[in-house]
Amino acid sequence: MEKKPHFVRRELLPREVPSISLALLLAAVLLLNALLYLYLSKFSSSLGRVETDSGLCPFGYFKFGAVKNCSPWLSCQAINREVRKLKCVGEGAVKKVFLSEWKEKKVVLSQLTNSELKEDFLHGLKMLKALQSKHVVRLLGYCEQQFTILTEYHPLGSLRGLNETLHIPKYKGMNTWHRRLMLAIDYVSVIRYLHSSPLGTLVMCDSNDLDKVLSQYLLTSDFHVLVNDLDALPLVNRSAGRLVKCGHRELQGEFVAPEQRWPYGEDVPFEDDLMPPYDEKTDIWKIPDVSNFFLGHVEGSDIVRLHLFDIHAACKKKDPAERPSAQEVLDTYSKVLTLLIREAAMPGTREML
């Protein structure tokens, strides 16, 4: 009788199963960490870019869209000849803003409306020219004689419309705590840039209430923040003993910093000459309120607020000298983003462990 071959079925030892699972799990964790590292490295490098990055042109030139070559800022003659107004899209105390067209591209034409405020208009132009960077709206041309400025057009408009934009079906996917925190980081990056600008320490004075602050910034189509209105940017120079005052009227309300409010009580009438000047820490006081708007009320935003509680409390110190610098706020925001992204990525692996 033929003897059938005897196959021995080898059972995996109990210890081998966890060993294989642990090896696979370790590989998954390492892969996840590698992907997370690449993402965070990309994010950190974007924060650490030099302010005049390679996408910008030399002083006096511009490019935008898919155009590779830089063109000189448009002159009075070129603006008059080549730019066509389409419609008025806004008007403030200083200027009127027109959606316009140049070489089949949408652009923005700003014109002075109040001759008494021409110094403010020219100051804004001076700042716009000097501060061209990734944080500032792109200047395309200007005409001082006609008090005209030409800038790049951003269809999503100012930050005042952020919540409405995020409810448009096309952009609903951007309405997350992560994207909102990135916008807050962009905003603080602008403040940091102004406080350490090529011109010195500049204070964002057009910021007496939240709505006014939001109107000074644009939301780009790829969801970044640019400062757009630079008409009120006085310079702080401590070594020369130069501080600033944001206007000549009395400022009130909790949004403005304590040092911006009349310090002598209701019994003493406000007098501009008696109002003490202050420094750039007024901008720091306002950061928590602006960031609170950015974070909104989406899932996860309260967790972000919790992580930012200490730095925001420091921003609200009554003594300006005790408030952090814009760089310190930016560093904290970046660390919180990194931490929360890591925490969001790890829960699944913890459960597997």
mmCIF file of N, CA, C and O in Angstrom, residues 12-105:
data_model
loop_
_atom_site.group_PDB
_atom_site.id
_atom_site.type_symbol
_atom_site.label_atom_id
_atom_site.label_comp_id
_atom_site.label_asym_id
_atom_site.label_seq_id
_atom_site.Cartn_x
_atom_site.Cartn_y
_atom_site.Cartn_z
ATOM 1 N N LEU A 12 1.516 28.884 13.511
ATOM 2 C CA LEU A 12 2.305 30.025 13.970
ATOM 3 C C LEU A 12 2.291 30.077 15.487
ATOM 4 O O LEU A 12 1.242 29.922 16.117
ATOM 5 N N LEU A 13 3.431 30.234 16.021
ATOM 6 C CA LEU A 13 3.503 30.353 17.472
ATOM 7 C C LEU A 13 2.829 31.642 17.918
ATOM 8 O O LEU A 13 2.877 32.649 17.217
ATOM 9 N N PRO A 14 2.219 31.619 19.059
ATOM 10 C CA PRO A 14 1.509 32.811 19.536
ATOM 11 C C PRO A 14 2.371 34.061 19.544
ATOM 12 O O PRO A 14 1.899 35.141 19.320
ATOM 13 N N ARG A 15 3.680 33.873 19.773
ATOM 14 C CA ARG A 15 4.547 35.051 19.852
ATOM 15 C C ARG A 15 4.810 35.651 18.477
ATOM 16 O O ARG A 15 5.147 36.815 18.360
ATOM 17 N N GLU A 16 4.677 34.826 17.388
ATOM 18 C CA GLU A 16 5.013 35.300 16.054
ATOM 19 C C GLU A 16 3.976 36.272 15.509
ATOM 20 O O GLU A 16 4.289 37.171 14.761
ATOM 21 N N VAL A 17 2.712 36.065 15.878
ATOM 22 C CA VAL A 17 1.652 36.926 15.365
ATOM 23 C C VAL A 17 1.851 38.371 15.799
ATOM 24 O O VAL A 17 1.880 39.284 14.975
ATOM 25 N N PRO A 18 2.007 38.595 17.107
ATOM 26 C CA PRO A 18 2.271 39.977 17.508
ATOM 27 C C PRO A 18 3.533 40.542 16.885
ATOM 28 O O PRO A 18 3.621 41.719 16.588
ATOM 29 N N SER A 19 4.550 39.682 16.679
ATOM 30 C CA SER A 19 5.810 40.173 16.108
ATOM 31 C C SER A 19 5.593 40.709 14.700
ATOM 32 O O SER A 19 6.076 41.779 14.331
ATOM 33 N N ILE A 20 4.837 39.949 13.881
ATOM 34 C CA ILE A 20 4.563 40.386 12.507
ATOM 35 C C ILE A 20 3.711 41.642 12.515
ATOM 36 O O ILE A 20 3.968 42.619 11.801
ATOM 37 N N SER A 21 2.665 41.636 13.364
ATOM 38 C CA SER A 21 1.783 42.808 13.465
ATOM 39 C C SER A 21 2.563 44.035 13.905
ATOM 40 O O SER A 21 2.373 45.139 13.388
ATOM 41 N N LEU A 22 3.450 43.824 14.879
ATOM 42 C CA LEU A 22 4.239 44.952 15.385
ATOM 43 C C LEU A 22 5.157 45.507 14.313
ATOM 44 O O LEU A 22 5.323 46.723 14.185
ATOM 45 N N ALA A 23 5.735 44.593 13.500
ATOM 46 C CA ALA A 23 6.627 45.040 12.423
ATOM 47 C C ALA A 23 5.864 45.851 11.384
ATOM 48 O O ALA A 23 6.315 46.907 10.926
ATOM 49 N N LEU A 24 4.660 45.345 11.014
ATOM 50 C CA LEU A 24 3.839 46.078 10.048
ATOM 51 C C LEU A 24 3.403 47.423 10.609
ATOM 52 O O LEU A 24 3.390 48.440 9.916
ATOM 53 N N LEU A 25 3.036 47.406 11.882
ATOM 54 C CA LEU A 25 2.597 48.642 12.530
ATOM 55 C C LEU A 25 3.731 49.655 12.608
ATOM 56 O O LEU A 25 3.543 50.839 12.330
ATOM 57 N N LEU A 26 4.923 49.162 12.938
ATOM 58 C CA LEU A 26 6.080 50.044 13.006
ATOM 59 C C LEU A 26 6.372 50.663 11.646
ATOM 60 O O LEU A 26 6.666 51.860 11.530
ATOM 61 N N ALA A 27 6.254 49.854 10.591
ATOM 62 C CA ALA A 27 6.474 50.373 9.237
ATOM 63 C C ALA A 27 5.443 51.437 8.886
ATOM 64 O O ALA A 27 5.769 52.469 8.290
ATOM 65 N N ALA A 28 4.187 51.174 9.291
ATOM 66 C CA ALA A 28 3.127 52.153 9.019
ATOM 67 C C ALA A 28 3.376 53.460 9.750
ATOM 68 O O ALA A 28 3.187 54.550 9.202
ATOM 69 N N VAL A 29 3.813 53.342 11.015
ATOM 70 C CA VAL A 29 4.099 54.550 11.803
ATOM 71 C C VAL A 29 5.246 55.332 11.191
ATOM 72 O O VAL A 29 5.205 56.563 11.098
ATOM 73 N N LEU A 30 6.293 54.612 10.778
ATOM 74 C CA LEU A 30 7.443 55.282 10.165
ATOM 75 C C LEU A 30 7.042 55.993 8.876
ATOM 76 O O LEU A 30 7.474 57.115 8.602
ATOM 77 N N LEU A 31 6.198 55.322 8.061
ATOM 78 C CA LEU A 31 5.724 55.935 6.824
ATOM 79 C C LEU A 31 4.889 57.179 7.119
ATOM 80 O O LEU A 31 5.047 58.221 6.478
ATOM 81 N N LEU A 32 4.015 57.063 8.118
ATOM 82 C CA LEU A 32 3.170 58.193 8.503
ATOM 83 C C LEU A 32 4.010 59.371 8.987
ATOM 84 O O LEU A 32 3.788 60.516 8.606
ATOM 85 N N ASN A 33 5.016 59.047 9.796
ATOM 86 C CA ASN A 33 5.893 60.111 10.291
ATOM 87 C C ASN A 33 6.675 60.764 9.164
ATOM 88 O O ASN A 33 6.904 61.969 9.170
ATOM 89 N N ALA A 34 7.091 59.939 8.184
ATOM 90 C CA ALA A 34 7.825 60.493 7.044
ATOM 91 C C ALA A 34 6.949 61.450 6.252
ATOM 92 O O ALA A 34 7.381 62.544 5.872
ATOM 93 N N LEU A 35 5.698 61.033 6.001
ATOM 94 C CA LEU A 35 4.770 61.905 5.269
ATOM 95 C C LEU A 35 4.488 63.177 6.049
ATOM 96 O O LEU A 35 4.428 64.276 5.491
ATOM 97 N N LEU A 36 4.302 63.022 7.368
ATOM 98 C CA LEU A 36 4.045 64.186 8.220
ATOM 99 C C LEU A 36 5.248 65.115 8.219
ATOM 100 O O LEU A 36 5.108 66.348 8.148
ATOM 101 N N TYR A 37 6.454 64.521 8.277
ATOM 102 C CA TYR A 37 7.672 65.334 8.262
ATOM 103 C C TYR A 37 7.784 66.138 6.969
ATOM 104 O O TYR A 37 8.111 67.326 6.984
ATOM 105 N N LEU A 38 7.478 65.483 5.839
ATOM 106 C CA LEU A 38 7.554 66.182 4.547
ATOM 107 C C LEU A 38 6.559 67.327 4.493
ATOM 108 O O LEU A 38 6.861 68.416 4.013
ATOM 109 N N TYR A 39 5.345 67.083 5.011
ATOM 110 C CA TYR A 39 4.316 68.137 5.000
ATOM 111 C C TYR A 39 4.745 69.312 5.864
ATOM 112 O O TYR A 39 4.671 70.467 5.455
ATOM 113 N N LEU A 40 5.197 68.989 7.086
ATOM 114 C CA LEU A 40 5.570 70.067 8.007
ATOM 115 C C LEU A 40 6.815 70.797 7.533
ATOM 116 O O LEU A 40 6.946 72.010 7.748
ATOM 117 N N SER A 41 7.722 70.077 6.891
ATOM 118 C CA SER A 41 8.917 70.736 6.351
ATOM 119 C C SER A 41 8.526 71.732 5.271
ATOM 120 O O SER A 41 9.046 72.844 5.211
ATOM 121 N N LYS A 42 7.585 71.308 4.428
ATOM 122 C CA LYS A 42 7.109 72.202 3.370
ATOM 123 C C LYS A 42 6.452 73.430 3.978
ATOM 124 O O LYS A 42 6.659 74.554 3.541
ATOM 125 N N PHE A 43 5.641 73.199 5.040
ATOM 126 C CA PHE A 43 4.971 74.307 5.705
ATOM 127 C C PHE A 43 5.985 75.242 6.349
ATOM 128 O O PHE A 43 5.914 76.460 6.219
ATOM 129 N N SER A 44 6.972 74.659 7.062
ATOM 130 C CA SER A 44 7.971 75.495 7.738
ATOM 131 C C SER A 44 8.783 76.296 6.745
ATOM 132 O O SER A 44 9.103 77.459 6.970
ATOM 133 N N SER A 45 9.123 75.685 5.615
ATOM 134 C CA SER A 45 9.916 76.411 4.619
ATOM 135 C C SER A 45 9.116 77.552 4.029
ATOM 136 O O SER A 45 9.653 78.604 3.710
ATOM 137 N N SER A 46 7.795 77.357 3.905
ATOM 138 C CA SER A 46 6.979 78.440 3.368
ATOM 139 C C SER A 46 6.914 79.596 4.340
ATOM 140 O O SER A 46 6.846 80.751 3.953
ATOM 141 N N LEU A 47 6.959 79.271 5.651
ATOM 142 C CA LEU A 47 6.973 80.345 6.652
ATOM 143 C C LEU A 47 8.316 81.047 6.670
ATOM 144 O O LEU A 47 8.407 82.245 6.918
ATOM 145 N N GLY A 48 9.383 80.285 6.424
ATOM 146 C CA GLY A 48 10.703 80.848 6.545
ATOM 147 C C GLY A 48 11.252 81.470 5.286
ATOM 148 O O GLY A 48 12.394 81.899 5.253
ATOM 149 N N ARG A 49 10.452 81.514 4.223
ATOM 150 C CA ARG A 49 10.931 82.131 2.986
ATOM 151 C C ARG A 49 11.361 83.569 3.250
ATOM 152 O O ARG A 49 10.778 84.259 4.070
ATOM 153 N N VAL A 50 12.357 84.018 2.536
ATOM 154 C CA VAL A 50 12.707 85.420 2.631
ATOM 155 C C VAL A 50 11.535 86.239 2.127
ATOM 156 O O VAL A 50 10.770 85.809 1.284
ATOM 157 N N GLU A 51 11.384 87.443 2.668
ATOM 158 C CA GLU A 51 10.207 88.244 2.374
ATOM 159 C C GLU A 51 10.127 88.603 0.892
ATOM 160 O O GLU A 51 9.059 88.715 0.341
ATOM 161 N N THR A 52 11.266 88.804 0.258
ATOM 162 C CA THR A 52 11.253 89.078 -1.183
ATOM 163 C C THR A 52 11.613 87.788 -1.902
ATOM 164 O O THR A 52 12.739 87.602 -2.321
ATOM 165 N N ASP A 53 10.643 86.858 -2.013
ATOM 166 C CA ASP A 53 10.937 85.546 -2.569
ATOM 167 C C ASP A 53 11.159 85.616 -4.077
ATOM 168 O O ASP A 53 10.986 86.639 -4.711
ATOM 169 N N SER A 54 11.533 84.453 -4.635
ATOM 170 C CA SER A 54 11.949 84.406 -6.038
ATOM 171 C C SER A 54 10.804 84.685 -7.002
ATOM 172 O O SER A 54 11.030 84.937 -8.176
ATOM 173 N N GLY A 55 9.556 84.630 -6.515
ATOM 174 C CA GLY A 55 8.427 84.908 -7.379
ATOM 175 C C GLY A 55 8.206 86.386 -7.620
ATOM 176 O O GLY A 55 7.354 86.760 -8.423
ATOM 177 N N LEU A 56 8.962 87.225 -6.923
ATOM 178 C CA LEU A 56 8.814 88.668 -7.056
ATOM 179 C C LEU A 56 9.864 89.228 -8.003
ATOM 180 O O LEU A 56 10.919 88.640 -8.209
ATOM 181 N N CYS A 57 9.534 90.388 -8.550
ATOM 182 C CA CYS A 57 10.447 91.051 -9.481
ATOM 183 C C CYS A 57 11.306 92.079 -8.749
ATOM 184 O O CYS A 57 11.004 92.455 -7.616
ATOM 185 N N PRO A 58 12.367 92.577 -9.407
ATOM 186 C CA PRO A 58 13.162 93.657 -8.811
ATOM 187 C C PRO A 58 12.299 94.902 -8.605
ATOM 188 O O PRO A 58 11.223 95.042 -9.191
ATOM 189 N N PHE A 59 12.785 95.803 -7.765
ATOM 190 C CA PHE A 59 12.048 97.038 -7.485
ATOM 191 C C PHE A 59 11.735 97.768 -8.797
ATOM 192 O O PHE A 59 12.596 97.928 -9.654
ATOM 193 N N GLY A 60 10.471 98.195 -8.918
ATOM 194 C CA GLY A 60 10.054 98.915 -10.113
ATOM 195 C C GLY A 60 9.466 98.039 -11.200
ATOM 196 O O GLY A 60 9.081 98.542 -12.252
ATOM 197 N N TYR A 61 9.367 96.717 -10.924
ATOM 198 C CA TYR A 61 8.848 95.770 -11.926
ATOM 199 C C TYR A 61 7.789 94.867 -11.291
ATOM 200 O O TYR A 61 7.714 94.743 -10.073
ATOM 201 N N PHE A 62 7.008 94.232 -12.140
ATOM 202 C CA PHE A 62 5.980 93.318 -11.653
ATOM 203 C C PHE A 62 5.755 92.206 -12.677
ATOM 204 O O PHE A 62 6.104 92.319 -13.844
ATOM 205 N N LYS A 63 5.155 91.124 -12.191
ATOM 206 C CA LYS A 63 4.606 90.082 -13.055
ATOM 207 C C LYS A 63 3.492 89.403 -12.281
ATOM 208 O O LYS A 63 3.491 89.382 -11.052
ATOM 209 N N PHE A 64 2.516 88.869 -12.993
ATOM 210 C CA PHE A 64 1.474 88.106 -12.317
ATOM 211 C C PHE A 64 0.805 87.165 -13.307
ATOM 212 O O PHE A 64 1.009 87.263 -14.513
ATOM 213 N N GLY A 65 0.033 86.216 -12.749
ATOM 214 C CA GLY A 65 -0.566 85.195 -13.588
ATOM 215 C C GLY A 65 0.498 84.232 -14.093
ATOM 216 O O GLY A 65 1.454 83.921 -13.406
ATOM 217 N N ALA A 66 0.338 83.775 -15.329
ATOM 218 C CA ALA A 66 1.263 82.808 -15.913
ATOM 219 C C ALA A 66 2.460 83.474 -16.592
ATOM 220 O O ALA A 66 3.342 82.795 -17.122
ATOM 221 N N VAL A 67 2.494 84.801 -16.580
ATOM 222 C CA VAL A 67 3.577 85.533 -17.248
ATOM 223 C C VAL A 67 4.896 85.285 -16.519
ATOM 224 O O VAL A 67 4.971 85.380 -15.295
ATOM 225 N N LYS A 68 5.950 84.961 -17.275
ATOM 226 C CA LYS A 68 7.248 84.658 -16.673
ATOM 227 C C LYS A 68 8.139 85.892 -16.546
ATOM 228 O O LYS A 68 8.948 85.990 -15.630
ATOM 229 N N ASN A 69 8.023 86.802 -17.488
ATOM 230 C CA ASN A 69 8.917 87.961 -17.508
ATOM 231 C C ASN A 69 8.356 89.110 -16.681
ATOM 232 O O ASN A 69 7.147 89.296 -16.576
ATOM 233 N N CYS A 70 9.243 89.888 -16.109
ATOM 234 C CA CYS A 70 8.861 91.064 -15.325
ATOM 235 C C CYS A 70 8.685 92.269 -16.250
ATOM 236 O O CYS A 70 9.461 92.451 -17.193
ATOM 237 N N SER A 71 7.677 93.076 -15.959
ATOM 238 C CA SER A 71 7.424 94.301 -16.720
ATOM 239 C C SER A 71 7.576 95.503 -15.789
ATOM 240 O O SER A 71 7.298 95.404 -14.593
ATOM 241 N N PRO A 72 8.001 96.650 -16.304
ATOM 242 C CA PRO A 72 8.118 97.842 -15.452
ATOM 243 C C PRO A 72 6.735 98.322 -15.017
ATOM 244 O O PRO A 72 5.746 98.136 -15.724
ATOM 245 N N TRP A 73 6.663 98.914 -13.826
ATOM 246 C CA TRP A 73 5.411 99.486 -13.367
ATOM 247 C C TRP A 73 4.845 100.422 -14.434
ATOM 248 O O TRP A 73 5.592 101.189 -15.063
ATOM 249 N N LEU A 74 3.548 100.361 -14.632
ATOM 250 C CA LEU A 74 2.908 101.195 -15.647
ATOM 251 C C LEU A 74 2.982 102.671 -15.254
ATOM 252 O O LEU A 74 2.770 103.027 -14.095
ATOM 253 N N SER A 75 3.288 103.512 -16.242
ATOM 254 C CA SER A 75 3.397 104.959 -16.030
ATOM 255 C C SER A 75 2.031 105.614 -16.204
ATOM 256 O O SER A 75 1.039 104.961 -16.556
ATOM 257 N N CYS A 76 1.980 106.933 -15.985
ATOM 258 C CA CYS A 76 0.744 107.689 -16.197
ATOM 259 C C CYS A 76 0.224 107.464 -17.610
ATOM 260 O O CYS A 76 -0.966 107.194 -17.820
ATOM 261 N N GLN A 77 1.122 107.582 -18.569
ATOM 262 C CA GLN A 77 0.731 107.455 -19.967
ATOM 263 C C GLN A 77 0.168 106.063 -20.254
ATOM 264 O O GLN A 77 -0.871 105.922 -20.909
ATOM 265 N N ALA A 78 0.841 105.039 -19.747
ATOM 266 C CA ALA A 78 0.397 103.665 -20.001
ATOM 267 C C ALA A 78 -0.952 103.395 -19.336
ATOM 268 O O ALA A 78 -1.826 102.744 -19.916
ATOM 269 N N ILE A 79 -1.132 103.908 -18.127
ATOM 270 C CA ILE A 79 -2.411 103.701 -17.424
ATOM 271 C C ILE A 79 -3.544 104.380 -18.186
ATOM 272 O O ILE A 79 -4.612 103.791 -18.400
ATOM 273 N N ASN A 80 -3.312 105.620 -18.611
ATOM 274 C CA ASN A 80 -4.361 106.353 -19.341
ATOM 275 C C ASN A 80 -4.701 105.696 -20.670
ATOM 276 O O ASN A 80 -5.855 105.693 -21.102
ATOM 277 N N ARG A 81 -3.692 105.099 -21.291
ATOM 278 C CA ARG A 81 -3.878 104.542 -22.620
ATOM 279 C C ARG A 81 -4.394 103.099 -22.593
ATOM 280 O O ARG A 81 -5.203 102.705 -23.432
ATOM 281 N N GLU A 82 -3.924 102.313 -21.619
ATOM 282 C CA GLU A 82 -4.156 100.868 -21.678
ATOM 283 C C GLU A 82 -5.151 100.321 -20.660
ATOM 284 O O GLU A 82 -5.605 99.180 -20.789
ATOM 285 N N VAL A 83 -5.492 101.114 -19.631
ATOM 286 C CA VAL A 83 -6.377 100.609 -18.574
ATOM 287 C C VAL A 83 -7.793 101.138 -18.783
ATOM 288 O O VAL A 83 -7.992 102.341 -18.982
ATOM 289 N N ARG A 84 -8.755 100.231 -18.721
ATOM 290 C CA ARG A 84 -10.153 100.609 -18.928
ATOM 291 C C ARG A 84 -10.962 100.306 -17.672
ATOM 292 O O ARG A 84 -10.991 99.166 -17.190
ATOM 293 N N LYS A 85 -11.627 101.324 -17.132
ATOM 294 C CA LYS A 85 -12.485 101.124 -15.960
ATOM 295 C C LYS A 85 -13.725 100.322 -16.349
ATOM 296 O O LYS A 85 -14.320 100.554 -17.398
ATOM 297 N N LEU A 86 -14.108 99.388 -15.449
ATOM 298 C CA LEU A 86 -15.313 98.600 -15.678
ATOM 299 C C LEU A 86 -16.447 99.032 -14.747
ATOM 300 O O LEU A 86 -17.541 99.323 -15.184
ATOM 301 N N LYS A 87 -16.158 99.073 -13.448
ATOM 302 C CA LYS A 87 -17.185 99.512 -12.498
ATOM 303 C C LYS A 87 -16.544 99.851 -11.157
ATOM 304 O O LYS A 87 -15.463 99.345 -10.818
ATOM 305 N N CYS A 88 -17.229 100.702 -10.392
ATOM 306 C CA CYS A 88 -16.773 101.052 -9.051
ATOM 307 C C CYS A 88 -17.125 99.911 -8.107
ATOM 308 O O CYS A 88 -18.268 99.451 -8.067
ATOM 309 N N VAL A 89 -16.137 99.452 -7.338
ATOM 310 C CA VAL A 89 -16.375 98.331 -6.422
ATOM 311 C C VAL A 89 -16.171 98.709 -4.963
ATOM 312 O O VAL A 89 -16.330 97.871 -4.072
ATOM 313 N N GLY A 90 -15.846 99.969 -4.710
ATOM 314 C CA GLY A 90 -15.666 100.397 -3.320
ATOM 315 C C GLY A 90 -15.225 101.836 -3.221
ATOM 316 O O GLY A 90 -14.656 102.398 -4.163
ATOM 317 N N GLU A 91 -15.520 102.425 -2.066
ATOM 318 C CA GLU A 91 -15.108 103.805 -1.833
ATOM 319 C C GLU A 91 -14.903 104.018 -0.343
ATOM 320 O O GLU A 91 -15.752 103.658 0.475
ATOM 321 N N GLY A 92 -13.753 104.586 0.008
ATOM 322 C CA GLY A 92 -13.448 104.893 1.400
ATOM 323 C C GLY A 92 -13.242 106.380 1.578
ATOM 324 O O GLY A 92 -13.562 107.182 0.697
ATOM 325 N N ALA A 93 -12.694 106.742 2.735
ATOM 326 C CA ALA A 93 -12.484 108.159 3.027
ATOM 327 C C ALA A 93 -11.438 108.772 2.118
ATOM 328 O O ALA A 93 -11.500 109.958 1.786
ATOM 329 N N VAL A 94 -10.467 107.955 1.666
ATOM 330 C CA VAL A 94 -9.342 108.471 0.898
ATOM 331 C C VAL A 94 -9.514 108.256 -0.600
ATOM 332 O O VAL A 94 -9.243 109.151 -1.400
ATOM 333 N N LYS A 95 -9.983 107.077 -1.003
ATOM 334 C CA LYS A 95 -9.986 106.763 -2.435
ATOM 335 C C LYS A 95 -11.208 105.971 -2.871
ATOM 336 O O LYS A 95 -11.890 105.335 -2.059
ATOM 337 N N LYS A 96 -11.435 106.004 -4.177
ATOM 338 C CA LYS A 96 -12.474 105.211 -4.816
ATOM 339 C C LYS A 96 -11.779 104.103 -5.605
ATOM 340 O O LYS A 96 -10.727 104.325 -6.203
ATOM 341 N N VAL A 97 -12.386 102.917 -5.600
ATOM 342 C CA VAL A 97 -11.746 101.742 -6.191
ATOM 343 C C VAL A 97 -12.587 101.226 -7.355
ATOM 344 O O VAL A 97 -13.798 101.020 -7.219
ATOM 345 N N PHE A 98 -11.925 101.012 -8.497
ATOM 346 C CA PHE A 98 -12.605 100.550 -9.704
ATOM 347 C C PHE A 98 -12.052 99.205 -10.160
ATOM 348 O O PHE A 98 -10.824 99.041 -10.262
ATOM 349 N N LEU A 99 -12.943 98.260 -10.417
ATOM 350 C CA LEU A 99 -12.542 97.064 -11.143
ATOM 351 C C LEU A 99 -12.266 97.505 -12.574
ATOM 352 O O LEU A 99 -13.094 98.169 -13.199
ATOM 353 N N SER A 100 -11.094 97.164 -13.076
ATOM 354 C CA SER A 100 -10.680 97.652 -14.396
ATOM 355 C C SER A 100 -10.082 96.514 -15.204
ATOM 356 O O SER A 100 -9.983 95.371 -14.738
ATOM 357 N N GLU A 101 -9.662 96.834 -16.418
ATOM 358 C CA GLU A 101 -9.099 95.829 -17.312
ATOM 359 C C GLU A 101 -7.833 96.359 -17.954
ATOM 360 O O GLU A 101 -7.781 97.502 -18.402
ATOM 361 N N TRP A 102 -6.821 95.515 -17.981
ATOM 362 C CA TRP A 102 -5.563 95.862 -18.656
ATOM 363 C C TRP A 102 -5.078 94.619 -19.414
ATOM 364 O O TRP A 102 -4.854 93.571 -18.823
ATOM 365 N N LYS A 103 -4.981 94.760 -20.725
ATOM 366 C CA LYS A 103 -4.546 93.648 -21.586
ATOM 367 C C LYS A 103 -5.347 92.379 -21.299
ATOM 368 O O LYS A 103 -4.778 91.294 -21.100
ATOM 369 N N GLU A 104 -6.670 92.540 -21.233
ATOM 370 C CA GLU A 104 -7.617 91.444 -21.011
ATOM 371 C C GLU A 104 -7.477 90.788 -19.646
ATOM 372 O O GLU A 104 -7.968 89.687 -19.404
ATOM 373 N N LYS A 105 -6.810 91.472 -18.720
ATOM 374 C CA LYS A 105 -6.687 90.974 -17.344
ATOM 375 C C LYS A 105 -7.418 91.931 -16.407
ATOM 376 O O LYS A 105 -7.350 93.153 -16.580
#
